Amino acid sequence: MKLLEGKNALIFGVANDHSIAWGIAQAMHAHGAKLAFSYAGPVLERRVLPLAEKVNAAFAEQCDVTQDDQIEAIFTKTAETWGRIDILVHAIAFAERDELMGAYYETSRAGFHLAMDVSVFSLTALARAALPLMTDGGSVMTLTSYGGDKAMPNYNVMGVAKAALEASTRYLAADMGPHGVRVNAISAGPLRTLSAAGVSGFKLLYRHYPEVVPLRRQISLEDVGGAAVWLASDLSSAVTGEVLFVDAGYNILGAPHPMAVE
Ligand code: NAP
C-alpha cells in the first residue's frame, strides 16, 4: 500500500547518496510521493542531479538557506511547478569543523551564529515560506540528534543548535497547527554521512553503537526513511510538535549494557 500517493514533497539537504535526505527521498518515492530537491551549492550539482533523475524529481535547484532571496526563489519555483506542497523535509546542518572538537566553552561568536543560522533558523525560514503552499494541510519535518538533549563529546555548538531546533519544532507546530500543518523532528542515531564525518570522534561512537543500544545494531537510511514516510502520511495525522527517536533505543538508556563496558 502506497502511503504518499498524490502528495508533493520538497526536500532540502541531499549532498550525496549517503545523505539522510536521500534515504527519506527514496522511501517517499517508493510510497508514491512526487519529489523536488534543493541542494546547498554549485559543487553539489554533479552529485545531486543524477540522484534527482533516479526518482523522477520535478526539479533540483540550488538554495543556500542563509540567503533569503534564494529561499524565495525556490518557493516561487515550487509554486510555479506544483501550486501546492504537502511535505517539507529539512535535513540541513552546518558548523565549522574546529567547533566540533574540544571544549564547548571555546565556541566562537561567529561559529555560534553560523551554526544557529544554517541549522536552526533555516527551519523557521523554510516552514514560513512553505505555509502558503500547504493549502491542503501539510507535514514539515526536520532532523535532530540526542546531542540536543544531553551533552555529547565534541558535538558542542551543534548540540546547542539541535536543542534550539527542537524548541523551534514545538513553536512552529503550535503556530501552524491551526492551518492543518504538522511539524515534527526525527532524532536519528549515528549514520555515516558527510556532516557526521565533521564531528570529532564520530567513528568511535559509530563503531561501538551496536554493542550499547537495545536493538544491538546500527540504524540505517531505510529506518529513517520509514519514520519520515509515517510522519508525512495521514497515519500520523494527530502527531505534531514531537521528537521521534529513530536510534535503536539509545535514548532510553540510563547506563550502557554491561557487555559494552567490559
Ligand atoms: P549530509 O549528507 O552532509 O547533509 C547535510 C546537508 O546540509 C548537506 O546537503 C549540506 O550541504 C546541507 N547544508 C549545509 N549548509 C547549507 C546551507 N547553507 N544551505 C543549504 N544546505 C546546507 O549529512 P546528514 O547526516 O544527512 O545531515 C542531515 C541532517 O541530519 C542534519 O540536520 C544532521 O544534523 C542530522 N542528523 C545526522 C545524523 C548523523 O549521524 N548523520 C544524526 C542525527 C541527525 P553541503 O554538503 O554543501 O554543506
PDB file of C-alpha atoms and ligand atoms in Angstrom:
ATOM      1  CA  MET A   1       0.000   0.000   0.000  1.00  0.00           C
ATOM      2  CA  LYS A   2       1.410   3.404  -1.021  1.00  0.00           C
ATOM      3  CA  LEU A   3       1.023   5.976   1.753  1.00  0.00           C
ATOM      4  CA  LEU A   4       2.010   9.172  -0.070  1.00  0.00           C
ATOM      5  CA  GLU A   5       0.179   8.901  -3.386  1.00  0.00           C
ATOM      6  CA  GLY A   6      -0.894  12.362  -4.596  1.00  0.00           C
ATOM      7  CA  LYS A   7       1.462  14.221  -2.236  1.00  0.00           C
ATOM      8  CA  ASN A   8       4.203  16.676  -3.300  1.00  0.00           C
ATOM      9  CA  ALA A   9       7.416  16.752  -1.236  1.00  0.00           C
ATOM     10  CA  LEU A  10      10.115  19.432  -1.295  1.00  0.00           C
ATOM     11  CA  ILE A  11      13.345  18.030   0.166  1.00  0.00           C
ATOM     12  CA  PHE A  12      16.327  20.083   1.409  1.00  0.00           C
ATOM     13  CA  GLY A  13      19.680  18.518   2.307  1.00  0.00           C
ATOM     14  CA  VAL A  14      20.719  15.911  -0.255  1.00  0.00           C
ATOM     15  CA  ALA A  15      24.502  16.162  -0.620  1.00  0.00           C
ATOM     16  CA  ASN A  16      25.121  12.606  -1.885  1.00  0.00           C
ATOM     17  CA  ASP A  17      23.685   9.081  -1.725  1.00  0.00           C
ATOM     18  CA  HIS A  18      24.685   8.740   1.949  1.00  0.00           C
ATOM     19  CA  SER A  19      22.628  11.773   2.996  1.00  0.00           C
ATOM     20  CA  ILE A  20      19.685  11.218   5.337  1.00  0.00           C
ATOM     21  CA  ALA A  21      17.637  13.374   2.960  1.00  0.00           C
ATOM     22  CA  TRP A  22      18.366  10.860   0.191  1.00  0.00           C
ATOM     23  CA  GLY A  23      17.189   7.967   2.396  1.00  0.00           C
ATOM     24  CA  ILE A  24      13.985   9.899   3.050  1.00  0.00           C
ATOM     25  CA  ALA A  25      13.590  10.759  -0.648  1.00  0.00           C
ATOM     26  CA  GLN A  26      13.874   7.116  -1.708  1.00  0.00           C
ATOM     27  CA  ALA A  27      11.311   5.988   0.873  1.00  0.00           C
ATOM     28  CA  MET A  28       8.887   8.759  -0.104  1.00  0.00           C
ATOM     29  CA  HIS A  29       9.347   7.947  -3.801  1.00  0.00           C
ATOM     30  CA  ALA A  30       8.600   4.271  -3.101  1.00  0.00           C
ATOM     31  CA  HIS A  31       5.381   5.405  -1.403  1.00  0.00           C
ATOM     32  CA  GLY A  32       4.230   7.376  -4.438  1.00  0.00           C
ATOM     33  CA  ALA A  33       5.152  10.964  -3.481  1.00  0.00           C
ATOM     34  CA  LYS A  34       6.249  13.425  -6.164  1.00  0.00           C
ATOM     35  CA  LEU A  35       9.620  14.919  -5.239  1.00  0.00           C
ATOM     36  CA  ALA A  36      11.640  18.081  -5.791  1.00  0.00           C
ATOM     37  CA  PHE A  37      15.064  18.841  -4.344  1.00  0.00           C
ATOM     38  CA  SER A  38      17.094  21.755  -3.165  1.00  0.00           C
ATOM     39  CA  TYR A  39      20.842  21.485  -2.622  1.00  0.00           C
ATOM     40  CA  ALA A  40      23.292  23.843  -0.956  1.00  0.00           C
ATOM     41  CA  GLY A  41      25.690  24.998  -3.653  1.00  0.00           C
ATOM     42  CA  PRO A  42      27.063  24.538  -7.169  1.00  0.00           C
ATOM     43  CA  VAL A  43      29.650  21.927  -6.106  1.00  0.00           C
ATOM     44  CA  LEU A  44      26.825  19.537  -5.217  1.00  0.00           C
ATOM     45  CA  GLU A  45      25.072  19.784  -8.578  1.00  0.00           C
ATOM     46  CA  ARG A  46      27.144  16.962 -10.100  1.00  0.00           C
ATOM     47  CA  ARG A  47      26.114  14.572  -7.309  1.00  0.00           C
ATOM     48  CA  VAL A  48      22.515  15.667  -6.722  1.00  0.00           C
ATOM     49  CA  LEU A  49      21.194  15.911 -10.297  1.00  0.00           C
ATOM     50  CA  PRO A  50      21.740  12.199 -11.144  1.00  0.00           C
ATOM     51  CA  LEU A  51      20.032  11.228  -7.865  1.00  0.00           C
ATOM     52  CA  ALA A  52      17.109  13.546  -8.631  1.00  0.00           C
ATOM     53  CA  GLU A  53      16.722  11.872 -12.032  1.00  0.00           C
ATOM     54  CA  LYS A  54      16.571   8.417 -10.413  1.00  0.00           C
ATOM     55  CA  VAL A  55      13.366   9.373  -8.582  1.00  0.00           C
ATOM     56  CA  ASN A  56      11.903  11.439 -11.450  1.00  0.00           C
ATOM     57  CA  ALA A  57      12.156  14.658  -9.458  1.00  0.00           C
ATOM     58  CA  ALA A  58      10.179  17.626 -10.763  1.00  0.00           C
ATOM     59  CA  PHE A  59      13.301  19.792 -10.291  1.00  0.00           C
ATOM     60  CA  ALA A  60      16.528  20.113  -8.331  1.00  0.00           C
ATOM     61  CA  GLU A  61      17.598  23.698  -7.641  1.00  0.00           C
ATOM     62  CA  GLN A  62      20.311  25.348  -5.635  1.00  0.00           C
ATOM     63  CA  CYS A  63      19.402  27.173  -2.413  1.00  0.00           C
ATOM     64  CA  ASP A  64      21.789  28.367   0.275  1.00  0.00           C
ATOM     65  CA  VAL A  65      19.434  28.646   3.252  1.00  0.00           C
ATOM     66  CA  THR A  66      21.383  31.593   4.694  1.00  0.00           C
ATOM     67  CA  GLN A  67      20.170  33.702   1.723  1.00  0.00           C
ATOM     68  CA  ASP A  68      16.570  34.997   1.842  1.00  0.00           C
ATOM     69  CA  ASP A  69      16.455  35.686  -1.911  1.00  0.00           C
ATOM     70  CA  GLN A  70      17.432  32.065  -2.662  1.00  0.00           C
ATOM     71  CA  ILE A  71      14.708  30.764  -0.334  1.00  0.00           C
ATOM     72  CA  GLU A  72      12.181  32.988  -2.069  1.00  0.00           C
ATOM     73  CA  ALA A  73      13.343  31.754  -5.474  1.00  0.00           C
ATOM     74  CA  ILE A  74      12.990  28.059  -4.632  1.00  0.00           C
ATOM     75  CA  PHE A  75       9.459  28.524  -3.293  1.00  0.00           C
ATOM     76  CA  THR A  76       8.493  30.580  -6.347  1.00  0.00           C
ATOM     77  CA  LYS A  77       9.768  27.704  -8.485  1.00  0.00           C
ATOM     78  CA  THR A  78       7.786  25.234  -6.341  1.00  0.00           C
ATOM     79  CA  ALA A  79       4.597  27.315  -6.625  1.00  0.00           C
ATOM     80  CA  GLU A  80       5.004  27.527 -10.424  1.00  0.00           C
ATOM     81  CA  THR A  81       5.647  23.775 -10.700  1.00  0.00           C
ATOM     82  CA  TRP A  82       3.037  22.328  -8.352  1.00  0.00           C
ATOM     83  CA  GLY A  83       0.966  25.151  -6.871  1.00  0.00           C
ATOM     84  CA  ARG A  84       0.697  23.132  -3.644  1.00  0.00           C
ATOM     85  CA  ILE A  85       3.068  21.155  -1.426  1.00  0.00           C
ATOM     86  CA  ASP A  86       2.198  18.607   1.253  1.00  0.00           C
ATOM     87  CA  ILE A  87       5.600  17.697   2.683  1.00  0.00           C
ATOM     88  CA  LEU A  88       8.685  19.753   3.574  1.00  0.00           C
ATOM     89  CA  VAL A  89      11.865  17.913   4.605  1.00  0.00           C
ATOM     90  CA  HIS A  90      14.587  19.965   6.345  1.00  0.00           C
ATOM     91  CA  ALA A  91      17.760  17.849   6.628  1.00  0.00           C
ATOM     92  CA  ILE A  92      20.331  20.625   6.913  1.00  0.00           C
ATOM     93  CA  ALA A  93      23.011  21.455   9.449  1.00  0.00           C
ATOM     94  CA  PHE A  94      26.419  23.065   9.468  1.00  0.00           C
ATOM     95  CA  ALA A  95      29.137  24.070  11.927  1.00  0.00           C
ATOM     96  CA  GLU A  96      32.822  24.710  11.299  1.00  0.00           C
ATOM     97  CA  ARG A  97      34.920  21.609  11.911  1.00  0.00           C
ATOM     98  CA  ASP A  98      37.009  23.257  14.649  1.00  0.00           C
ATOM     99  CA  GLU A  99      33.815  23.955  16.636  1.00  0.00           C
ATOM    100  CA  LEU A 100      33.106  20.196  16.729  1.00  0.00           C
ATOM    101  CA  MET A 101      36.084  19.195  18.862  1.00  0.00           C
ATOM    102  CA  GLY A 102      37.406  20.029  22.311  1.00  0.00           C
ATOM    103  CA  ALA A 103      35.575  22.152  24.859  1.00  0.00           C
ATOM    104  CA  TYR A 104      32.197  23.756  24.137  1.00  0.00           C
ATOM    105  CA  TYR A 105      33.250  26.886  26.041  1.00  0.00           C
ATOM    106  CA  GLU A 106      35.797  27.577  23.267  1.00  0.00           C
ATOM    107  CA  THR A 107      32.968  28.141  20.748  1.00  0.00           C
ATOM    108  CA  SER A 108      33.497  31.407  18.850  1.00  0.00           C
ATOM    109  CA  ARG A 109      30.766  34.026  18.456  1.00  0.00           C
ATOM    110  CA  ALA A 110      30.960  33.702  14.660  1.00  0.00           C
ATOM    111  CA  GLY A 111      30.868  29.895  14.828  1.00  0.00           C
ATOM    112  CA  PHE A 112      27.842  30.011  17.130  1.00  0.00           C
ATOM    113  CA  HIS A 113      25.972  32.398  14.795  1.00  0.00           C
ATOM    114  CA  LEU A 114      26.766  30.335  11.699  1.00  0.00           C
ATOM    115  CA  ALA A 115      25.658  27.041  13.269  1.00  0.00           C
ATOM    116  CA  MET A 116      22.418  28.625  14.518  1.00  0.00           C
ATOM    117  CA  ASP A 117      21.655  30.325  11.208  1.00  0.00           C
ATOM    118  CA  VAL A 118      22.185  27.282   8.975  1.00  0.00           C
ATOM    119  CA  SER A 119      20.983  24.564  11.349  1.00  0.00           C
ATOM    120  CA  VAL A 120      18.156  26.268  13.260  1.00  0.00           C
ATOM    121  CA  PHE A 121      16.809  29.482  11.732  1.00  0.00           C
ATOM    122  CA  SER A 122      16.604  27.809   8.313  1.00  0.00           C
ATOM    123  CA  LEU A 123      13.771  25.558   9.546  1.00  0.00           C
ATOM    124  CA  THR A 124      11.731  28.600  10.542  1.00  0.00           C
ATOM    125  CA  ALA A 125      12.507  30.388   7.271  1.00  0.00           C
ATOM    126  CA  LEU A 126      11.617  27.356   5.121  1.00  0.00           C
ATOM    127  CA  ALA A 127       8.465  26.486   7.090  1.00  0.00           C
ATOM    128  CA  ARG A 128       7.266  30.104   6.822  1.00  0.00           C
ATOM    129  CA  ALA A 129       7.845  30.082   3.065  1.00  0.00           C
ATOM    130  CA  ALA A 130       6.114  26.688   2.704  1.00  0.00           C
ATOM    131  CA  LEU A 131       2.991  27.603   4.697  1.00  0.00           C
ATOM    132  CA  PRO A 132       1.116  29.469   1.908  1.00  0.00           C
ATOM    133  CA  LEU A 133       1.694  26.458  -0.390  1.00  0.00           C
ATOM    134  CA  MET A 134       0.343  23.941   2.146  1.00  0.00           C
ATOM    135  CA  THR A 135      -3.227  24.689   1.144  1.00  0.00           C
ATOM    136  CA  ASP A 136      -4.428  21.164   1.897  1.00  0.00           C
ATOM    137  CA  GLY A 137      -2.572  20.897   5.227  1.00  0.00           C
ATOM    138  CA  GLY A 138       0.945  19.531   5.401  1.00  0.00           C
ATOM    139  CA  SER A 139       3.779  17.811   7.208  1.00  0.00           C
ATOM    140  CA  VAL A 140       7.064  19.585   7.944  1.00  0.00           C
ATOM    141  CA  MET A 141       9.925  17.534   9.346  1.00  0.00           C
ATOM    142  CA  THR A 142      13.471  18.185  10.472  1.00  0.00           C
ATOM    143  CA  LEU A 143      16.403  16.051  11.634  1.00  0.00           C
ATOM    144  CA  THR A 144      17.800  16.305  15.120  1.00  0.00           C
ATOM    145  CA  SER A 145      20.067  14.302  17.399  1.00  0.00           C
ATOM    146  CA  TYR A 146      20.278  13.170  21.033  1.00  0.00           C
ATOM    147  CA  GLY A 147      23.121  15.693  21.408  1.00  0.00           C
ATOM    148  CA  GLY A 148      20.332  18.283  21.630  1.00  0.00           C
ATOM    149  CA  ASP A 149      19.031  16.666  24.829  1.00  0.00           C
ATOM    150  CA  LYS A 150      22.243  15.575  26.552  1.00  0.00           C
ATOM    151  CA  ALA A 151      25.864  16.704  26.408  1.00  0.00           C
ATOM    152  CA  MET A 152      27.787  14.502  23.973  1.00  0.00           C
ATOM    153  CA  PRO A 153      31.583  14.649  23.456  1.00  0.00           C
ATOM    154  CA  ASN A 154      32.630  17.112  20.708  1.00  0.00           C
ATOM    155  CA  TYR A 155      29.074  17.779  19.491  1.00  0.00           C
ATOM    156  CA  ASN A 156      29.301  21.180  21.207  1.00  0.00           C
ATOM    157  CA  VAL A 157      27.604  24.021  19.337  1.00  0.00           C
ATOM    158  CA  MET A 158      25.679  21.520  17.188  1.00  0.00           C
ATOM    159  CA  GLY A 159      24.106  20.083  20.352  1.00  0.00           C
ATOM    160  CA  VAL A 160      23.022  23.571  21.388  1.00  0.00           C
ATOM    161  CA  ALA A 161      21.699  24.135  17.853  1.00  0.00           C
ATOM    162  CA  LYS A 162      19.718  20.875  17.987  1.00  0.00           C
ATOM    163  CA  ALA A 163      18.141  21.904  21.320  1.00  0.00           C
ATOM    164  CA  ALA A 164      17.044  25.170  19.665  1.00  0.00           C
ATOM    165  CA  LEU A 165      15.863  23.261  16.605  1.00  0.00           C
ATOM    166  CA  GLU A 166      13.657  21.024  18.766  1.00  0.00           C
ATOM    167  CA  ALA A 167      12.226  24.090  20.534  1.00  0.00           C
ATOM    168  CA  SER A 168      11.595  25.666  17.088  1.00  0.00           C
ATOM    169  CA  THR A 169       9.760  22.481  16.085  1.00  0.00           C
ATOM    170  CA  ARG A 170       7.364  22.923  19.021  1.00  0.00           C
ATOM    171  CA  TYR A 171       6.798  26.657  18.404  1.00  0.00           C
ATOM    172  CA  LEU A 172       6.224  26.099  14.684  1.00  0.00           C
ATOM    173  CA  ALA A 173       3.853  23.209  15.447  1.00  0.00           C
ATOM    174  CA  ALA A 174       1.851  25.453  17.808  1.00  0.00           C
ATOM    175  CA  ASP A 175       1.614  28.259  15.217  1.00  0.00           C
ATOM    176  CA  MET A 176       0.945  26.113  12.176  1.00  0.00           C
ATOM    177  CA  GLY A 177      -1.452  23.586  13.713  1.00  0.00           C
ATOM    178  CA  PRO A 178      -4.493  25.822  13.091  1.00  0.00           C
ATOM    179  CA  HIS A 179      -3.521  25.785   9.383  1.00  0.00           C
ATOM    180  CA  GLY A 180      -3.571  21.973   9.366  1.00  0.00           C
ATOM    181  CA  VAL A 181       0.221  21.849   9.166  1.00  0.00           C
ATOM    182  CA  ARG A 182       2.113  19.440  11.442  1.00  0.00           C
ATOM    183  CA  VAL A 183       5.775  19.979  12.383  1.00  0.00           C
ATOM    184  CA  ASN A 184       7.927  17.191  13.833  1.00  0.00           C
ATOM    185  CA  ALA A 185      11.567  16.224  14.300  1.00  0.00           C
ATOM    186  CA  ILE A 186      13.244  12.861  13.800  1.00  0.00           C
ATOM    187  CA  SER A 187      16.097  12.252  16.227  1.00  0.00           C
ATOM    188  CA  ALA A 188      18.332   9.864  14.310  1.00  0.00           C
ATOM    189  CA  GLY A 189      21.086   7.653  15.658  1.00  0.00           C
ATOM    190  CA  PRO A 190      24.536   7.857  14.029  1.00  0.00           C
ATOM    191  CA  LEU A 191      24.737   7.480  10.246  1.00  0.00           C
ATOM    192  CA  ARG A 192      27.919   7.765   8.201  1.00  0.00           C
ATOM    193  CA  THR A 193      27.333  10.972   6.247  1.00  0.00           C
ATOM    194  CA  LEU A 194      29.434  13.991   5.247  1.00  0.00           C
ATOM    195  CA  SER A 195      28.120  16.045   8.181  1.00  0.00           C
ATOM    196  CA  ALA A 196      28.784  13.259  10.685  1.00  0.00           C
ATOM    197  CA  ALA A 197      32.387  12.986   9.480  1.00  0.00           C
ATOM    198  CA  GLY A 198      32.897  16.571  10.688  1.00  0.00           C
ATOM    199  CA  VAL A 199      32.247  15.641  14.331  1.00  0.00           C
ATOM    200  CA  SER A 200      35.462  14.643  16.071  1.00  0.00           C
ATOM    201  CA  GLY A 201      35.325  11.073  17.449  1.00  0.00           C
ATOM    202  CA  PHE A 202      32.236  10.131  15.417  1.00  0.00           C
ATOM    203  CA  LYS A 203      33.851   6.925  14.102  1.00  0.00           C
ATOM    204  CA  LEU A 204      34.375   5.613  17.649  1.00  0.00           C
ATOM    205  CA  LEU A 205      30.770   6.347  18.636  1.00  0.00           C
ATOM    206  CA  TYR A 206      29.556   4.705  15.434  1.00  0.00           C
ATOM    207  CA  ARG A 207      31.709   1.586  15.891  1.00  0.00           C
ATOM    208  CA  HIS A 208      30.539   0.894  19.453  1.00  0.00           C
ATOM    209  CA  TYR A 209      26.895   1.808  18.908  1.00  0.00           C
ATOM    210  CA  PRO A 210      25.589  -1.755  18.256  1.00  0.00           C
ATOM    211  CA  GLU A 211      27.222  -3.002  21.483  1.00  0.00           C
ATOM    212  CA  VAL A 212      25.312  -0.429  23.521  1.00  0.00           C
ATOM    213  CA  VAL A 213      21.823   0.071  22.089  1.00  0.00           C
ATOM    214  CA  PRO A 214      18.830  -2.142  22.973  1.00  0.00           C
ATOM    215  CA  LEU A 215      18.357  -3.337  19.382  1.00  0.00           C
ATOM    216  CA  ARG A 216      22.115  -4.235  19.135  1.00  0.00           C
ATOM    217  CA  ARG A 217      22.518  -2.882  15.610  1.00  0.00           C
ATOM    218  CA  GLN A 218      23.289   0.234  13.605  1.00  0.00           C
ATOM    219  CA  ILE A 219      20.435   2.293  12.266  1.00  0.00           C
ATOM    220  CA  SER A 220      20.047   2.674   8.501  1.00  0.00           C
ATOM    221  CA  LEU A 221      18.842   5.239   5.995  1.00  0.00           C
ATOM    222  CA  GLU A 222      15.844   2.920   5.483  1.00  0.00           C
ATOM    223  CA  ASP A 223      14.973   3.171   9.196  1.00  0.00           C
ATOM    224  CA  VAL A 224      14.869   6.964   8.984  1.00  0.00           C
ATOM    225  CA  GLY A 225      13.091   6.871   5.605  1.00  0.00           C
ATOM    226  CA  GLY A 226      10.331   4.689   7.063  1.00  0.00           C
ATOM    227  CA  ALA A 227       9.769   7.042  10.003  1.00  0.00           C
ATOM    228  CA  ALA A 228       9.700  10.023   7.629  1.00  0.00           C
ATOM    229  CA  VAL A 229       7.061   8.349   5.436  1.00  0.00           C
ATOM    230  CA  TRP A 230       4.936   7.748   8.519  1.00  0.00           C
ATOM    231  CA  LEU A 231       5.285  11.381   9.647  1.00  0.00           C
ATOM    232  CA  ALA A 232       4.408  12.584   6.137  1.00  0.00           C
ATOM    233  CA  SER A 233       1.420  10.271   5.804  1.00  0.00           C
ATOM    234  CA  ASP A 234      -2.119  10.554   7.104  1.00  0.00           C
ATOM    235  CA  LEU A 235      -1.333   7.690   9.534  1.00  0.00           C
ATOM    236  CA  SER A 236       0.303  10.261  11.835  1.00  0.00           C
ATOM    237  CA  SER A 237      -2.471  12.837  11.378  1.00  0.00           C
ATOM    238  CA  ALA A 238      -2.702  13.820  15.076  1.00  0.00           C
ATOM    239  CA  VAL A 239       1.061  13.878  15.739  1.00  0.00           C
ATOM    240  CA  THR A 240       2.701  17.314  15.888  1.00  0.00           C
ATOM    241  CA  GLY A 241       5.486  19.077  17.772  1.00  0.00           C
ATOM    242  CA  GLU A 242       7.102  15.743  18.605  1.00  0.00           C
ATOM    243  CA  VAL A 243      10.645  14.453  18.547  1.00  0.00           C
ATOM    244  CA  LEU A 244      10.552  10.893  17.217  1.00  0.00           C
ATOM    245  CA  PHE A 245      13.625   8.848  18.102  1.00  0.00           C
ATOM    246  CA  VAL A 246      14.941   6.553  15.374  1.00  0.00           C
ATOM    247  CA  ASP A 247      18.018   5.442  17.284  1.00  0.00           C
ATOM    248  CA  ALA A 248      17.622   1.706  18.048  1.00  0.00           C
ATOM    249  CA  GLY A 249      16.726   2.751  21.605  1.00  0.00           C
ATOM    250  CA  TYR A 250      19.862   4.650  22.660  1.00  0.00           C
ATOM    251  CA  ASN A 251      17.908   7.486  24.304  1.00  0.00           C
ATOM    252  CA  ILE A 252      16.069   5.230  26.769  1.00  0.00           C
ATOM    253  CA  LEU A 253      19.249   4.015  28.453  1.00  0.00           C
ATOM    254  CA  GLY A 254      20.460   5.277  31.804  1.00  0.00           C
ATOM    255  CA  ALA A 255      23.640   3.215  31.547  1.00  0.00           C
ATOM    256  CA  PRO A 256      25.201   1.101  28.794  1.00  0.00           C
ATOM    257  CA  HIS A 257      24.734  -2.668  28.763  1.00  0.00           C
ATOM    258  CA  PRO A 258      27.412  -4.332  30.975  1.00  0.00           C
ATOM    259  CA  MET A 259      28.888  -6.142  27.945  1.00  0.00           C
ATOM    260  CA  ALA A 260      29.651  -2.765  26.382  1.00  0.00           C
ATOM    261  CA  VAL A 261      31.917  -1.643  29.228  1.00  0.00           C
ATOM    262  CA  GLU A 262      33.811  -4.911  29.836  1.00  0.00           C
TER     263      GLU A 262
HETATM  264  P1  NAP B   1      24.759  15.493   4.901  1.00  0.00           P
HETATM  265  O1  NAP B   1      24.552  14.456   3.879  1.00  0.00           O
HETATM  266  O2  NAP B   1      26.103  16.168   4.949  1.00  0.00           O
HETATM  267  O3  NAP B   1      23.584  16.563   4.787  1.00  0.00           O
HETATM  268  C1  NAP B   1      23.658  17.856   5.367  1.00  0.00           C
HETATM  269  C2  NAP B   1      23.147  18.805   4.333  1.00  0.00           C
HETATM  270  O4  NAP B   1      23.055  20.161   4.830  1.00  0.00           O
HETATM  271  C3  NAP B   1      24.077  18.842   3.117  1.00  0.00           C
HETATM  272  O5  NAP B   1      23.319  18.664   1.954  1.00  0.00           O
HETATM  273  C4  NAP B   1      24.646  20.241   3.230  1.00  0.00           C
HETATM  274  O6  NAP B   1      25.148  20.765   2.035  1.00  0.00           O
HETATM  275  C5  NAP B   1      23.442  20.982   3.745  1.00  0.00           C
HETATM  276  N1  NAP B   1      23.777  22.362   4.069  1.00  0.00           N
HETATM  277  C6  NAP B   1      24.794  22.815   4.831  1.00  0.00           C
HETATM  278  N2  NAP B   1      24.818  24.153   4.790  1.00  0.00           N
HETATM  279  C7  NAP B   1      23.788  24.551   3.993  1.00  0.00           C
HETATM  280  C8  NAP B   1      23.300  25.807   3.548  1.00  0.00           C
HETATM  281  N3  NAP B   1      23.858  26.960   3.937  1.00  0.00           N
HETATM  282  N4  NAP B   1      22.216  25.824   2.719  1.00  0.00           N
HETATM  283  C9  NAP B   1      21.623  24.685   2.311  1.00  0.00           C
HETATM  284  N5  NAP B   1      22.041  23.464   2.695  1.00  0.00           N
HETATM  285  C10 NAP B   1      23.122  23.405   3.540  1.00  0.00           C
HETATM  286  O7  NAP B   1      24.550  14.903   6.378  1.00  0.00           O
HETATM  287  P2  NAP B   1      23.288  14.232   7.111  1.00  0.00           P
HETATM  288  O8  NAP B   1      23.876  13.462   8.224  1.00  0.00           O
HETATM  289  O9  NAP B   1      22.418  13.585   6.120  1.00  0.00           O
HETATM  290  O10 NAP B   1      22.569  15.500   7.759  1.00  0.00           O
HETATM  291  C11 NAP B   1      21.189  15.786   7.592  1.00  0.00           C
HETATM  292  C12 NAP B   1      20.601  16.208   8.925  1.00  0.00           C
HETATM  293  O11 NAP B   1      20.554  15.072   9.784  1.00  0.00           O
HETATM  294  C13 NAP B   1      21.388  17.268   9.667  1.00  0.00           C
HETATM  295  O12 NAP B   1      20.499  18.162  10.320  1.00  0.00           O
HETATM  296  C14 NAP B   1      22.131  16.461  10.722  1.00  0.00           C
HETATM  297  O13 NAP B   1      22.499  17.221  11.846  1.00  0.00           O
HETATM  298  C15 NAP B   1      21.062  15.458  11.050  1.00  0.00           C
HETATM  299  N6  NAP B   1      21.493  14.250  11.770  1.00  0.00           N
HETATM  300  C16 NAP B   1      22.528  13.495  11.307  1.00  0.00           C
HETATM  301  C17 NAP B   1      22.926  12.362  12.000  1.00  0.00           C
HETATM  302  C18 NAP B   1      24.080  11.501  11.516  1.00  0.00           C
HETATM  303  O14 NAP B   1      24.594  10.699  12.301  1.00  0.00           O
HETATM  304  N7  NAP B   1      24.477  11.598  10.266  1.00  0.00           N
HETATM  305  C19 NAP B   1      22.252  12.003  13.176  1.00  0.00           C
HETATM  306  C20 NAP B   1      21.204  12.790  13.635  1.00  0.00           C
HETATM  307  C21 NAP B   1      20.819  13.909  12.910  1.00  0.00           C
HETATM  308  P3  NAP B   1      26.798  20.874   1.919  1.00  0.00           P
HETATM  309  O15 NAP B   1      27.293  19.479   1.825  1.00  0.00           O
HETATM  310  O16 NAP B   1      27.041  21.694   0.718  1.00  0.00           O
HETATM  311  O17 NAP B   1      27.275  21.579   3.174  1.00  0.00           O
END
